[in-house]
Amino acid sequence: MIGRIVGTLIEKTPPELLVDVGGVGYEIMASMSTIYELPQVGQSVILHTHFQVKEDAQSLYGFATKDERALFRILIKVNGIGPKMALSVLSSMNPPELITAVQESQVDSLTKVPGVGKRTAERLVVELRDKLGTAAKQDLFTERSVVTQVQADPRQEAEAALISLGYKPQEAARMIAKLPKDESNSELLIKAALKSMLK
């Protein structure tokens, strides 16, 4: 997986960015929150990235912080939420605002996000409440809360890896759910999940 990009910002045409890394131009999709944080064109930039492979495309998504990337990875696991809608959510609400909306069931706030209707907003509240946890609201998505949980949980790491390989979020979740609960190594979980698909 491509986890980080360090290079020169060549173009900034929201929601797309072009970053030159050693003479290679990487096309990267980003939220408006990240784009607002970027320096001027021609300057050096560091982006935390999420690489997604599908049958018909390979896409790279960039984020100014690990917090935002972790939240993006949680969002795309929600049924019916793809990368584009996840970026739309992150463009409309910063992590603390989204966490508060989910924890307090603010469906009306979520429906203000372009492309998010009432049903989708309700689904976000239901599916994200447990994943984000009360610690997220208290710590405002800092390294001590959800980000640490997402990165430290080998099962979630394995799910994220499968999604980046092109599996749908629901399919990746089912694959991991079938594996032994006592397995604590994300690499072994990924290998076991892929092996199970070959049976």
PDB file of C-alpha atoms in Angstrom:
ATOM      1  CA  MET A   1       0.000   0.000   0.000  1.00  0.00           C
ATOM      2  CA  ILE A   2       1.049   3.604  -0.544  1.00  0.00           C
ATOM      3  CA  GLY A   3       0.775   5.093   2.947  1.00  0.00           C
ATOM      4  CA  ARG A   4       2.459   8.473   2.520  1.00  0.00           C
ATOM      5  CA  ILE A   5       3.434  10.841  -0.265  1.00  0.00           C
ATOM      6  CA  VAL A   6       6.158  13.476   0.091  1.00  0.00           C
ATOM      7  CA  GLY A   7       6.755  15.719  -2.897  1.00  0.00           C
ATOM      8  CA  THR A   8       6.033  19.005  -4.638  1.00  0.00           C
ATOM      9  CA  LEU A   9       2.476  20.212  -5.135  1.00  0.00           C
ATOM     10  CA  ILE A  10       2.127  20.782  -8.892  1.00  0.00           C
ATOM     11  CA  GLU A  11      -1.609  21.312  -9.332  1.00  0.00           C
ATOM     12  CA  LYS A  12      -4.508  22.002  -7.009  1.00  0.00           C
ATOM     13  CA  THR A  13      -7.870  21.561  -8.765  1.00  0.00           C
ATOM     14  CA  PRO A  14     -10.321  20.445  -6.046  1.00  0.00           C
ATOM     15  CA  PRO A  15     -10.952  17.682  -5.311  1.00  0.00           C
ATOM     16  CA  GLU A  16      -7.877  16.569  -7.282  1.00  0.00           C
ATOM     17  CA  LEU A  17      -4.224  17.219  -6.563  1.00  0.00           C
ATOM     18  CA  LEU A  18      -1.105  16.483  -8.580  1.00  0.00           C
ATOM     19  CA  VAL A  19       2.030  15.858  -6.542  1.00  0.00           C
ATOM     20  CA  ASP A  20       5.466  15.345  -8.108  1.00  0.00           C
ATOM     21  CA  VAL A  21       7.557  12.708  -6.358  1.00  0.00           C
ATOM     22  CA  GLY A  22      10.967  12.239  -7.935  1.00  0.00           C
ATOM     23  CA  GLY A  23       9.686  13.115 -11.397  1.00  0.00           C
ATOM     24  CA  VAL A  24       6.512  11.007 -11.135  1.00  0.00           C
ATOM     25  CA  GLY A  25       3.208  12.857 -10.883  1.00  0.00           C
ATOM     26  CA  TYR A  26       0.665  11.282  -8.510  1.00  0.00           C
ATOM     27  CA  GLU A  27      -2.994  12.169  -9.014  1.00  0.00           C
ATOM     28  CA  ILE A  28      -4.586  12.300  -5.564  1.00  0.00           C
ATOM     29  CA  MET A  29      -8.171  12.888  -4.475  1.00  0.00           C
ATOM     30  CA  ALA A  30      -8.544  14.958  -1.304  1.00  0.00           C
ATOM     31  CA  SER A  31     -11.228  16.484   0.897  1.00  0.00           C
ATOM     32  CA  MET A  32     -11.646  20.235   1.035  1.00  0.00           C
ATOM     33  CA  SER A  33     -10.494  20.106   4.661  1.00  0.00           C
ATOM     34  CA  THR A  34      -7.140  18.768   3.487  1.00  0.00           C
ATOM     35  CA  ILE A  35      -6.947  21.114   0.506  1.00  0.00           C
ATOM     36  CA  TYR A  36      -7.421  24.132   2.806  1.00  0.00           C
ATOM     37  CA  GLU A  37      -4.415  22.929   4.818  1.00  0.00           C
ATOM     38  CA  LEU A  38      -2.086  22.611   1.820  1.00  0.00           C
ATOM     39  CA  PRO A  39       0.653  25.101   0.931  1.00  0.00           C
ATOM     40  CA  GLN A  40       0.786  27.012  -2.337  1.00  0.00           C
ATOM     41  CA  VAL A  41       1.482  25.257  -5.637  1.00  0.00           C
ATOM     42  CA  GLY A  42       5.206  24.708  -6.068  1.00  0.00           C
ATOM     43  CA  GLN A  43       5.859  24.040  -2.408  1.00  0.00           C
ATOM     44  CA  SER A  44       6.671  20.791  -0.617  1.00  0.00           C
ATOM     45  CA  VAL A  45       3.759  18.751   0.717  1.00  0.00           C
ATOM     46  CA  ILE A  46       3.271  15.660   2.888  1.00  0.00           C
ATOM     47  CA  LEU A  47       0.072  13.622   2.551  1.00  0.00           C
ATOM     48  CA  HIS A  48      -1.061  10.519   4.413  1.00  0.00           C
ATOM     49  CA  THR A  49      -2.652   8.334   1.767  1.00  0.00           C
ATOM     50  CA  HIS A  50      -5.142   5.538   1.225  1.00  0.00           C
ATOM     51  CA  PHE A  51      -4.602   3.452  -1.911  1.00  0.00           C
ATOM     52  CA  GLN A  52      -7.615   1.670  -3.389  1.00  0.00           C
ATOM     53  CA  VAL A  53      -7.515  -0.903  -6.193  1.00  0.00           C
ATOM     54  CA  LYS A  54     -10.606  -1.916  -8.152  1.00  0.00           C
ATOM     55  CA  GLU A  55     -11.088  -3.944 -11.299  1.00  0.00           C
ATOM     56  CA  ASP A  56     -11.384  -0.825 -13.452  1.00  0.00           C
ATOM     57  CA  ALA A  57      -9.354   1.739 -11.522  1.00  0.00           C
ATOM     58  CA  GLN A  58      -6.619   2.488  -9.007  1.00  0.00           C
ATOM     59  CA  SER A  59      -7.269   5.515  -6.825  1.00  0.00           C
ATOM     60  CA  LEU A  60      -5.134   7.392  -4.333  1.00  0.00           C
ATOM     61  CA  TYR A  61      -6.720   9.503  -1.590  1.00  0.00           C
ATOM     62  CA  GLY A  62      -4.671  12.011   0.391  1.00  0.00           C
ATOM     63  CA  PHE A  63      -5.139  13.547   3.834  1.00  0.00           C
ATOM     64  CA  ALA A  64      -3.379  16.275   5.768  1.00  0.00           C
ATOM     65  CA  THR A  65      -3.509  14.248   8.992  1.00  0.00           C
ATOM     66  CA  LYS A  66      -3.605  10.614  10.076  1.00  0.00           C
ATOM     67  CA  ASP A  67      -6.781  11.483  11.994  1.00  0.00           C
ATOM     68  CA  GLU A  68      -8.667  12.351   8.824  1.00  0.00           C
ATOM     69  CA  ARG A  69      -7.373   9.279   6.998  1.00  0.00           C
ATOM     70  CA  ALA A  70      -8.443   7.012   9.868  1.00  0.00           C
ATOM     71  CA  LEU A  71     -11.920   8.541   9.818  1.00  0.00           C
ATOM     72  CA  PHE A  72     -12.088   8.113   6.025  1.00  0.00           C
ATOM     73  CA  ARG A  73     -11.272   4.413   6.439  1.00  0.00           C
ATOM     74  CA  ILE A  74     -14.044   4.053   8.995  1.00  0.00           C
ATOM     75  CA  LEU A  75     -16.536   5.884   6.766  1.00  0.00           C
ATOM     76  CA  ILE A  76     -15.976   3.684   3.705  1.00  0.00           C
ATOM     77  CA  LYS A  77     -16.838   0.628   5.777  1.00  0.00           C
ATOM     78  CA  VAL A  78     -20.381   1.934   6.236  1.00  0.00           C
ATOM     79  CA  ASN A  79     -22.887   0.263   3.914  1.00  0.00           C
ATOM     80  CA  GLY A  80     -23.591   2.559   0.966  1.00  0.00           C
ATOM     81  CA  ILE A  81     -20.730   4.981   1.676  1.00  0.00           C
ATOM     82  CA  GLY A  82     -18.077   4.972  -1.032  1.00  0.00           C
ATOM     83  CA  PRO A  83     -14.838   6.967  -1.161  1.00  0.00           C
ATOM     84  CA  LYS A  84     -16.448   9.922  -2.980  1.00  0.00           C
ATOM     85  CA  MET A  85     -19.196  10.289  -0.385  1.00  0.00           C
ATOM     86  CA  ALA A  86     -16.671   9.829   2.417  1.00  0.00           C
ATOM     87  CA  LEU A  87     -14.660  12.733   0.984  1.00  0.00           C
ATOM     88  CA  SER A  88     -17.869  14.763   0.743  1.00  0.00           C
ATOM     89  CA  VAL A  89     -18.572  14.119   4.429  1.00  0.00           C
ATOM     90  CA  LEU A  90     -15.025  15.082   5.411  1.00  0.00           C
ATOM     91  CA  SER A  91     -15.218  18.190   3.218  1.00  0.00           C
ATOM     92  CA  SER A  92     -18.378  19.327   4.986  1.00  0.00           C
ATOM     93  CA  MET A  93     -17.499  18.424   8.586  1.00  0.00           C
ATOM     94  CA  ASN A  94     -14.209  18.236  10.430  1.00  0.00           C
ATOM     95  CA  PRO A  95     -13.565  15.106  12.579  1.00  0.00           C
ATOM     96  CA  PRO A  96     -14.794  16.622  15.883  1.00  0.00           C
ATOM     97  CA  GLU A  97     -18.006  17.885  14.218  1.00  0.00           C
ATOM     98  CA  LEU A  98     -18.711  14.501  12.632  1.00  0.00           C
ATOM     99  CA  ILE A  99     -18.042  12.641  15.881  1.00  0.00           C
ATOM    100  CA  THR A 100     -20.396  14.965  17.776  1.00  0.00           C
ATOM    101  CA  ALA A 101     -23.092  14.576  15.104  1.00  0.00           C
ATOM    102  CA  VAL A 102     -22.851  10.788  15.319  1.00  0.00           C
ATOM    103  CA  GLN A 103     -22.710  10.563  19.113  1.00  0.00           C
ATOM    104  CA  GLU A 104     -25.658  12.957  19.528  1.00  0.00           C
ATOM    105  CA  SER A 105     -27.660  11.486  16.612  1.00  0.00           C
ATOM    106  CA  GLN A 106     -27.752  14.812  14.753  1.00  0.00           C
ATOM    107  CA  VAL A 107     -29.326  13.419  11.589  1.00  0.00           C
ATOM    108  CA  ASP A 108     -30.294  16.894  10.369  1.00  0.00           C
ATOM    109  CA  SER A 109     -26.654  18.019  10.492  1.00  0.00           C
ATOM    110  CA  LEU A 110     -25.544  14.993   8.477  1.00  0.00           C
ATOM    111  CA  THR A 111     -28.206  15.526   5.793  1.00  0.00           C
ATOM    112  CA  LYS A 112     -26.606  18.906   5.042  1.00  0.00           C
ATOM    113  CA  VAL A 113     -23.689  17.004   3.505  1.00  0.00           C
ATOM    114  CA  PRO A 114     -24.127  16.880  -0.317  1.00  0.00           C
ATOM    115  CA  GLY A 115     -25.398  13.464  -1.387  1.00  0.00           C
ATOM    116  CA  VAL A 116     -26.384  12.354   2.121  1.00  0.00           C
ATOM    117  CA  GLY A 117     -30.120  11.796   2.523  1.00  0.00           C
ATOM    118  CA  LYS A 118     -32.015  10.999   5.710  1.00  0.00           C
ATOM    119  CA  ARG A 119     -31.618   7.212   5.366  1.00  0.00           C
ATOM    120  CA  THR A 120     -27.889   7.480   4.772  1.00  0.00           C
ATOM    121  CA  ALA A 121     -27.537   9.900   7.697  1.00  0.00           C
ATOM    122  CA  GLU A 122     -29.398   7.488   9.984  1.00  0.00           C
ATOM    123  CA  ARG A 123     -27.177   4.642   8.789  1.00  0.00           C
ATOM    124  CA  LEU A 124     -24.077   6.706   9.550  1.00  0.00           C
ATOM    125  CA  VAL A 125     -25.297   7.347  13.084  1.00  0.00           C
ATOM    126  CA  VAL A 126     -26.135   3.690  13.733  1.00  0.00           C
ATOM    127  CA  GLU A 127     -23.009   2.158  12.184  1.00  0.00           C
ATOM    128  CA  LEU A 128     -20.480   4.760  13.332  1.00  0.00           C
ATOM    129  CA  ARG A 129     -21.610   5.218  16.927  1.00  0.00           C
ATOM    130  CA  ASP A 130     -19.975   2.035  18.181  1.00  0.00           C
ATOM    131  CA  LYS A 131     -16.921   2.351  15.928  1.00  0.00           C
ATOM    132  CA  LEU A 132     -16.127   5.864  17.027  1.00  0.00           C
ATOM    133  CA  GLY A 133     -16.892   5.303  20.708  1.00  0.00           C
ATOM    134  CA  THR A 134     -17.375   7.825  23.479  1.00  0.00           C
ATOM    135  CA  ALA A 135     -13.616   8.349  23.760  1.00  0.00           C
ATOM    136  CA  ALA A 136     -13.613   9.915  20.330  1.00  0.00           C
ATOM    137  CA  LYS A 137     -16.058  12.599  21.387  1.00  0.00           C
ATOM    138  CA  GLN A 138     -14.112  13.337  24.544  1.00  0.00           C
ATOM    139  CA  ASP A 139     -10.678  13.427  22.916  1.00  0.00           C
ATOM    140  CA  LEU A 140     -11.845  14.919  19.607  1.00  0.00           C
ATOM    141  CA  PHE A 141     -10.305  12.184  17.501  1.00  0.00           C
ATOM    142  CA  THR A 142      -6.785  12.539  18.862  1.00  0.00           C
ATOM    143  CA  GLU A 143      -4.098   9.877  18.707  1.00  0.00           C
ATOM    144  CA  ARG A 144      -5.202   8.688  22.178  1.00  0.00           C
ATOM    145  CA  SER A 145      -8.701   7.753  21.036  1.00  0.00           C
ATOM    146  CA  VAL A 146     -10.112   6.343  17.829  1.00  0.00           C
ATOM    147  CA  VAL A 147      -7.023   6.773  15.676  1.00  0.00           C
ATOM    148  CA  THR A 148      -5.021   4.672  18.117  1.00  0.00           C
ATOM    149  CA  GLN A 149      -7.809   2.100  18.269  1.00  0.00           C
ATOM    150  CA  VAL A 150      -8.060   1.820  14.492  1.00  0.00           C
ATOM    151  CA  GLN A 151      -4.314   1.533  14.021  1.00  0.00           C
ATOM    152  CA  ALA A 152      -3.837  -0.844  16.958  1.00  0.00           C
ATOM    153  CA  ASP A 153      -6.708  -3.185  16.138  1.00  0.00           C
ATOM    154  CA  PRO A 154      -5.242  -5.885  13.850  1.00  0.00           C
ATOM    155  CA  ARG A 155      -8.705  -6.907  12.615  1.00  0.00           C
ATOM    156  CA  GLN A 156      -9.464  -3.354  11.482  1.00  0.00           C
ATOM    157  CA  GLU A 157      -5.998  -3.062   9.951  1.00  0.00           C
ATOM    158  CA  ALA A 158      -6.659  -6.277   8.028  1.00  0.00           C
ATOM    159  CA  GLU A 159     -10.066  -5.008   6.867  1.00  0.00           C
ATOM    160  CA  ALA A 160      -8.514  -1.739   5.652  1.00  0.00           C
ATOM    161  CA  ALA A 161      -5.853  -3.699   3.756  1.00  0.00           C
ATOM    162  CA  LEU A 162      -8.476  -5.886   2.045  1.00  0.00           C
ATOM    163  CA  ILE A 163     -10.476  -2.807   1.070  1.00  0.00           C
ATOM    164  CA  SER A 164      -7.349  -1.249  -0.422  1.00  0.00           C
ATOM    165  CA  LEU A 165      -6.896  -4.444  -2.434  1.00  0.00           C
ATOM    166  CA  GLY A 166     -10.267  -3.846  -4.037  1.00  0.00           C
ATOM    167  CA  TYR A 167     -12.694  -5.808  -1.876  1.00  0.00           C
ATOM    168  CA  LYS A 168     -15.922  -4.061  -0.950  1.00  0.00           C
ATOM    169  CA  PRO A 169     -16.060  -2.921   2.709  1.00  0.00           C
ATOM    170  CA  GLN A 170     -18.926  -5.323   3.521  1.00  0.00           C
ATOM    171  CA  GLU A 171     -17.082  -8.219   1.843  1.00  0.00           C
ATOM    172  CA  ALA A 172     -13.850  -7.437   3.693  1.00  0.00           C
ATOM    173  CA  ALA A 173     -15.718  -7.302   6.998  1.00  0.00           C
ATOM    174  CA  ARG A 174     -17.323 -10.704   6.330  1.00  0.00           C
ATOM    175  CA  MET A 175     -13.963 -12.242   5.418  1.00  0.00           C
ATOM    176  CA  ILE A 176     -12.352 -11.040   8.656  1.00  0.00           C
ATOM    177  CA  ALA A 177     -15.386 -11.994  10.761  1.00  0.00           C
ATOM    178  CA  LYS A 178     -14.985 -15.648   9.697  1.00  0.00           C
ATOM    179  CA  LEU A 179     -11.422 -15.832  11.040  1.00  0.00           C
ATOM    180  CA  PRO A 180     -10.422 -16.932  14.574  1.00  0.00           C
ATOM    181  CA  LYS A 181     -11.122 -14.242  17.172  1.00  0.00           C
ATOM    182  CA  ASP A 182      -7.853 -14.887  19.001  1.00  0.00           C
ATOM    183  CA  GLU A 183      -5.640 -14.020  16.024  1.00  0.00           C
ATOM    184  CA  SER A 184      -3.820 -10.745  16.819  1.00  0.00           C
ATOM    185  CA  ASN A 185      -1.518 -10.375  13.820  1.00  0.00           C
ATOM    186  CA  SER A 186      -2.942  -8.264  10.986  1.00  0.00           C
ATOM    187  CA  GLU A 187      -0.581  -9.756   8.398  1.00  0.00           C
ATOM    188  CA  LEU A 188      -1.653 -13.312   9.256  1.00  0.00           C
ATOM    189  CA  LEU A 189      -5.303 -12.216   9.190  1.00  0.00           C
ATOM    190  CA  ILE A 190      -4.886 -10.780   5.688  1.00  0.00           C
ATOM    191  CA  LYS A 191      -3.185 -13.950   4.422  1.00  0.00           C
ATOM    192  CA  ALA A 192      -5.865 -16.160   5.990  1.00  0.00           C
ATOM    193  CA  ALA A 193      -8.661 -14.048   4.522  1.00  0.00           C
ATOM    194  CA  LEU A 194      -7.171 -14.148   1.030  1.00  0.00           C
ATOM    195  CA  LYS A 195      -6.553 -17.892   1.317  1.00  0.00           C
ATOM    196  CA  SER A 196     -10.192 -18.455   2.316  1.00  0.00           C
ATOM    197  CA  MET A 197     -11.321 -16.760  -0.903  1.00  0.00           C
ATOM    198  CA  LEU A 198      -9.397 -19.339  -2.946  1.00  0.00           C
ATOM    199  CA  LYS A 199     -11.220 -22.315  -1.451  1.00  0.00           C
TER     200      LYS A 199
END
